[in-house]
XYZ file of C-alpha atoms in Angstrom:
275
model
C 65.120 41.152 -93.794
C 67.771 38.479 -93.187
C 67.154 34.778 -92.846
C 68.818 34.944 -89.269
C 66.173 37.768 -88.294
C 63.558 34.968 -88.919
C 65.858 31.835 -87.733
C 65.191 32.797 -83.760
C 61.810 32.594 -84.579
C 61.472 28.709 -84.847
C 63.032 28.543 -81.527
C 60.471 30.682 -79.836
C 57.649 28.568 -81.377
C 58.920 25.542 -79.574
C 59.737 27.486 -76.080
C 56.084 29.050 -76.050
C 54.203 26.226 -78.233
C 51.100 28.414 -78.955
C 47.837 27.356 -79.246
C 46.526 27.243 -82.830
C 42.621 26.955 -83.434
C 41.966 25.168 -86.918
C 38.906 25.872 -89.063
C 39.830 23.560 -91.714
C 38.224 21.224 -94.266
C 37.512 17.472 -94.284
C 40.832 16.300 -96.099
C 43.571 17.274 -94.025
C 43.141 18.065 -90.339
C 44.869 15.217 -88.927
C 48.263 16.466 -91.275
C 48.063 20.002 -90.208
C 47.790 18.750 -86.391
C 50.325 16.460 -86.797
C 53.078 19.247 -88.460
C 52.076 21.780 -85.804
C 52.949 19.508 -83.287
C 55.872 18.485 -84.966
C 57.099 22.160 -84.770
C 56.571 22.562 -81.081
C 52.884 24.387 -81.695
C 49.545 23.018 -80.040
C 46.990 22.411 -82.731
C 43.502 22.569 -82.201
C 40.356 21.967 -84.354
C 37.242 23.034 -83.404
C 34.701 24.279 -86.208
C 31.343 24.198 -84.692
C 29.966 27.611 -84.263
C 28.276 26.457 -81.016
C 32.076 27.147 -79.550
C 34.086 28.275 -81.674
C 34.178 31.910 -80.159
C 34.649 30.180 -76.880
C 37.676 28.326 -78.366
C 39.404 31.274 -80.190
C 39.330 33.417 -77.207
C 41.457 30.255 -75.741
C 43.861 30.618 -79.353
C 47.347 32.389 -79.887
C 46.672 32.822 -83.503
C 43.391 31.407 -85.782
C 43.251 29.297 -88.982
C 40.278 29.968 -91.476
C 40.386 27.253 -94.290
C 37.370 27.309 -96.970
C 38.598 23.146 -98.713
C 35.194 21.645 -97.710
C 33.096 24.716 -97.122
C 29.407 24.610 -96.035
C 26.935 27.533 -94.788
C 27.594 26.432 -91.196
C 31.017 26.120 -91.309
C 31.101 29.271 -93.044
C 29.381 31.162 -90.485
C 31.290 29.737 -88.007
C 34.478 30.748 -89.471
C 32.885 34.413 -89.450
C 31.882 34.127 -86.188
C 35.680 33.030 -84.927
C 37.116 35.712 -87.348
C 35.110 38.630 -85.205
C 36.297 37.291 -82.243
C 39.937 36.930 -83.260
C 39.732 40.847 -84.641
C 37.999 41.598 -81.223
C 40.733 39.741 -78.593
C 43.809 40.847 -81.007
C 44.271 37.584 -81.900
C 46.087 36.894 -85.526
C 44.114 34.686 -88.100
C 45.593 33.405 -91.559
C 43.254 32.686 -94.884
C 43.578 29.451 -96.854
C 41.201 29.728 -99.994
C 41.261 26.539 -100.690
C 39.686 26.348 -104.304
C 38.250 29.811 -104.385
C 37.187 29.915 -107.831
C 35.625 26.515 -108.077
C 31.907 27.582 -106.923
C 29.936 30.435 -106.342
C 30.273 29.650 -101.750
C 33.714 29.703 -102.188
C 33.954 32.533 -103.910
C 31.678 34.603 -101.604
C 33.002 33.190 -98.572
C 36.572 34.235 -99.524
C 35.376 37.710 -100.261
C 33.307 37.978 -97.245
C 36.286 37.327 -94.673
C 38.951 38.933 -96.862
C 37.382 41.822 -96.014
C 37.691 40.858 -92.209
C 41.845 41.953 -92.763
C 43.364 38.498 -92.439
C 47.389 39.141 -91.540
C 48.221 36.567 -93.959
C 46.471 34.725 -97.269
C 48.264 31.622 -97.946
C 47.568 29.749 -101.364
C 48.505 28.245 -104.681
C 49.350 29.687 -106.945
C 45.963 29.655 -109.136
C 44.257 30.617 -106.011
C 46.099 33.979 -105.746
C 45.753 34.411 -109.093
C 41.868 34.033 -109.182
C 41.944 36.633 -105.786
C 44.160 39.102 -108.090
C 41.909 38.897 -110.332
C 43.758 36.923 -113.422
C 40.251 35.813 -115.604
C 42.915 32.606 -116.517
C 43.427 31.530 -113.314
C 42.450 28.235 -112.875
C 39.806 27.472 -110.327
C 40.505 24.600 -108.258
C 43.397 23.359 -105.635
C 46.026 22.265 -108.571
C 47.835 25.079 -110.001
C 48.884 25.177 -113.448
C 52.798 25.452 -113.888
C 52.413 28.600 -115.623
C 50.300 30.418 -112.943
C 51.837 33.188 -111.253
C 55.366 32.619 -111.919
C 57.007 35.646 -111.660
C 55.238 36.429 -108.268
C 52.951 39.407 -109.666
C 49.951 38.232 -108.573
C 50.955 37.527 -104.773
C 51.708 41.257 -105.226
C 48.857 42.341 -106.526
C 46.837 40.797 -103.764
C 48.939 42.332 -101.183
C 48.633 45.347 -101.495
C 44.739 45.467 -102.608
C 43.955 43.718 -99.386
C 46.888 45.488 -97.463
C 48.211 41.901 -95.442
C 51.037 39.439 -96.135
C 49.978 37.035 -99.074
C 52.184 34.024 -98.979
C 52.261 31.582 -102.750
C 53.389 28.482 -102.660
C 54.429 25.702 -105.748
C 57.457 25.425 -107.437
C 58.245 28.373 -106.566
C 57.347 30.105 -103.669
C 56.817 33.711 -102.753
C 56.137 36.230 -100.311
C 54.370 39.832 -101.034
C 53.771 42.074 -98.864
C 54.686 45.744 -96.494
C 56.682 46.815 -100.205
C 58.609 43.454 -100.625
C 58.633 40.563 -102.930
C 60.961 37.203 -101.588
C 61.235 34.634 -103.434
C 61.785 31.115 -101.424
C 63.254 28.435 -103.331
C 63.152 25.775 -100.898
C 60.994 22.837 -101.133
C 61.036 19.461 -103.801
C 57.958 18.091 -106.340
C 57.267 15.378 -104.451
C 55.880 17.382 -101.912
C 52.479 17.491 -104.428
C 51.799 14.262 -104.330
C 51.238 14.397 -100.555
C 47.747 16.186 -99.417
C 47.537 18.518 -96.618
C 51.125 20.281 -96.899
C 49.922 23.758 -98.390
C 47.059 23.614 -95.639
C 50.082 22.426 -93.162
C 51.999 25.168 -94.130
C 48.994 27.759 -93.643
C 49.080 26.196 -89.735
C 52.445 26.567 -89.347
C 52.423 30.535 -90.807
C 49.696 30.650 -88.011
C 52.219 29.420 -85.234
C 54.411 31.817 -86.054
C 51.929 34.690 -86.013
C 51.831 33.840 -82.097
C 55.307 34.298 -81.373
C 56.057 36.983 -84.506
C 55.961 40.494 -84.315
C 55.747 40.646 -88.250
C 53.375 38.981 -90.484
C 55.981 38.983 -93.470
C 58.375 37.240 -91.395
C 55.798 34.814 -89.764
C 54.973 33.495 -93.357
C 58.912 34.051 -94.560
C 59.583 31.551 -91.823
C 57.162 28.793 -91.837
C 56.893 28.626 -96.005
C 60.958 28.085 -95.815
C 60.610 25.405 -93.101
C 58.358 23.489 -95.198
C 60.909 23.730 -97.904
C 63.618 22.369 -95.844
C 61.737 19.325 -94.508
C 60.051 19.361 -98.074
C 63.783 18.268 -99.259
C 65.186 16.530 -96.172
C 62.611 14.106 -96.181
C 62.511 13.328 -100.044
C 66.274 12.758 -100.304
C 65.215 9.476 -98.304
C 61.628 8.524 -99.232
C 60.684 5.898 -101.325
C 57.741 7.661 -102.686
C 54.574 10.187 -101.215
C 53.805 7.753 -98.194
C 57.382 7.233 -96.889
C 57.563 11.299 -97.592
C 55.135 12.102 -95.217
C 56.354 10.388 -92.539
C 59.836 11.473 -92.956
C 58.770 15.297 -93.275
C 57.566 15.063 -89.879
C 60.464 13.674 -88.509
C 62.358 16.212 -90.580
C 60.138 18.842 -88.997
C 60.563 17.532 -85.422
C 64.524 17.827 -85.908
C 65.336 20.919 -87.804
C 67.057 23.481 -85.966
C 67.169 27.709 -86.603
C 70.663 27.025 -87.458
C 69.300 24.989 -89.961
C 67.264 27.885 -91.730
C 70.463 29.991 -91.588
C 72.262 27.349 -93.930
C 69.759 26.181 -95.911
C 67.009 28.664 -96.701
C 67.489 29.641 -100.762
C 65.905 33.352 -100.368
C 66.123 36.095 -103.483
C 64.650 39.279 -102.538
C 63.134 41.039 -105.526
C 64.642 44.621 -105.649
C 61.710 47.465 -105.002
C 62.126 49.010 -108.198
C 61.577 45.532 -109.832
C 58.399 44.364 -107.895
C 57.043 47.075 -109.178
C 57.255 46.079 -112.486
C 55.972 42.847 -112.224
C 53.437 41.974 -114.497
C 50.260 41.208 -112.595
């Protein structure tokens, strides 16, 4: 896959501006909204399960995230999940914090196994899915974790979808492939709500993609871009979140053609990776 396969992409998100339902925790709704409509997407967040299946039936593509779980968001999210599997409709994972308590945990499992197209998380989160006993358990991943992209692999094809890993380095497994995205800057951690963001925006791309591995290519390198466009500027984490929106709002698909930093790992070597 070439970056100017993907590129044309970003420009059908903002001609067809798809509606994206959000299940998503306490934290960060307001930053996911506010990047999807940055992007040209319609962002909405309904979580009660008295209409959520009314609202997803309404969706171009579903967001489940677990960051502030509780039994009745959980069974809503299940509830939206069936629907979106019923209707056609593509939904993306965020397990926020999986390995932090036992409701995560069986949460996760329970709606992994309800074939998400794409699992977006840190990269201790993907670890903990891969099953890595070290992985650490909650939202911060360690440096260390998953740096070689094995266990984005691992979880891709054990749950057959796209899993998308983002940190300092971020990667894409999935249909055979490993790509490694090296867009993106540090400061971008001290701002909450842009891995969850960038699980919305994967979603927005679902609606207008084809393929899942290029829906998450795409939105996980426009992140990156307005990651570093905005901190080249910003003063600090506050002035950076402002500024990736704007950054957001004017990026072009030319703009992914120049700038994306993309290394595909050859077949022969994904296979080898350590996981």
């Amino acid at each position: 896959m070439q970056i100017d396969r993907v590129a044309p992409l970003f420009a059908e998100l903002r001609e067809k501006r798809p509606l994206v339902h959000c299940i998503t925790n306490d934290v960060t709704p307001a930053v996911m909204a506010n990047v999807l409509l940055a992007c040209g997407a319609s962002p909405m967040m309904a979580r009660d399960g008295a209409e959520v299946e009314e609202v997803v039936r309404r969706a171009d593509a579903l967001v489940v995230n677990h960051g502030t779980p509780s039994p009745a968001r959980i069974d809503a999210a299940l509830k939206a999940v069936a629907v979106a599997r019923d209707e056609g409709i593509p939904w993306v994972l965020d397990p926020v914090g999986v390995g932090a308590s036992r409701l995560r945990r069986r949460a996760v499992a329970a709606l992994l196994g309800e074939a998400p197209a794409v699992v977006r998380g840190n990269a201790a989160e993907i670890a903990f899915l891969a099953g890595e006993a070290a992985a650490a358990p909650g939202v911060d991943a360690p440096e260390s974790a998953g740096q070689d992209g094995g266990a984005a692999l691992a979880l891709a094809q054990a749950q057959g979808c796209v899993v998308a890993m983002t940190g300092a380095q971020d990667y894409i497994a999935g249909q055979g492939r490993l790509l490694a995205v090296a867009n993106g800057d540090p400061l971008m951690t001290r701002v909450t709500g842009l891995g969850c963001s960038t699980t919305a925006l994967i979603a927005g791309f679902l609606a207008v993609a084809d393929d899942a591995f290029a829906a998450a290519a795409a939105a996980v390198t426009l992140m990156g871009l307005a990651g570093e466009q905005a901190a080249a500027a910003a003063r600090g984490p506050g002035s950076l979140a402002s500024l990736l929106l704007d950054a957001l709002y004017s990026l072009q698909p030319a703009d992914l053609c120049r700038a994306a930093r993309w290394a595909d790992v050859p077949s022969e070597k994904a296979a080898e990776v350590k996981t």
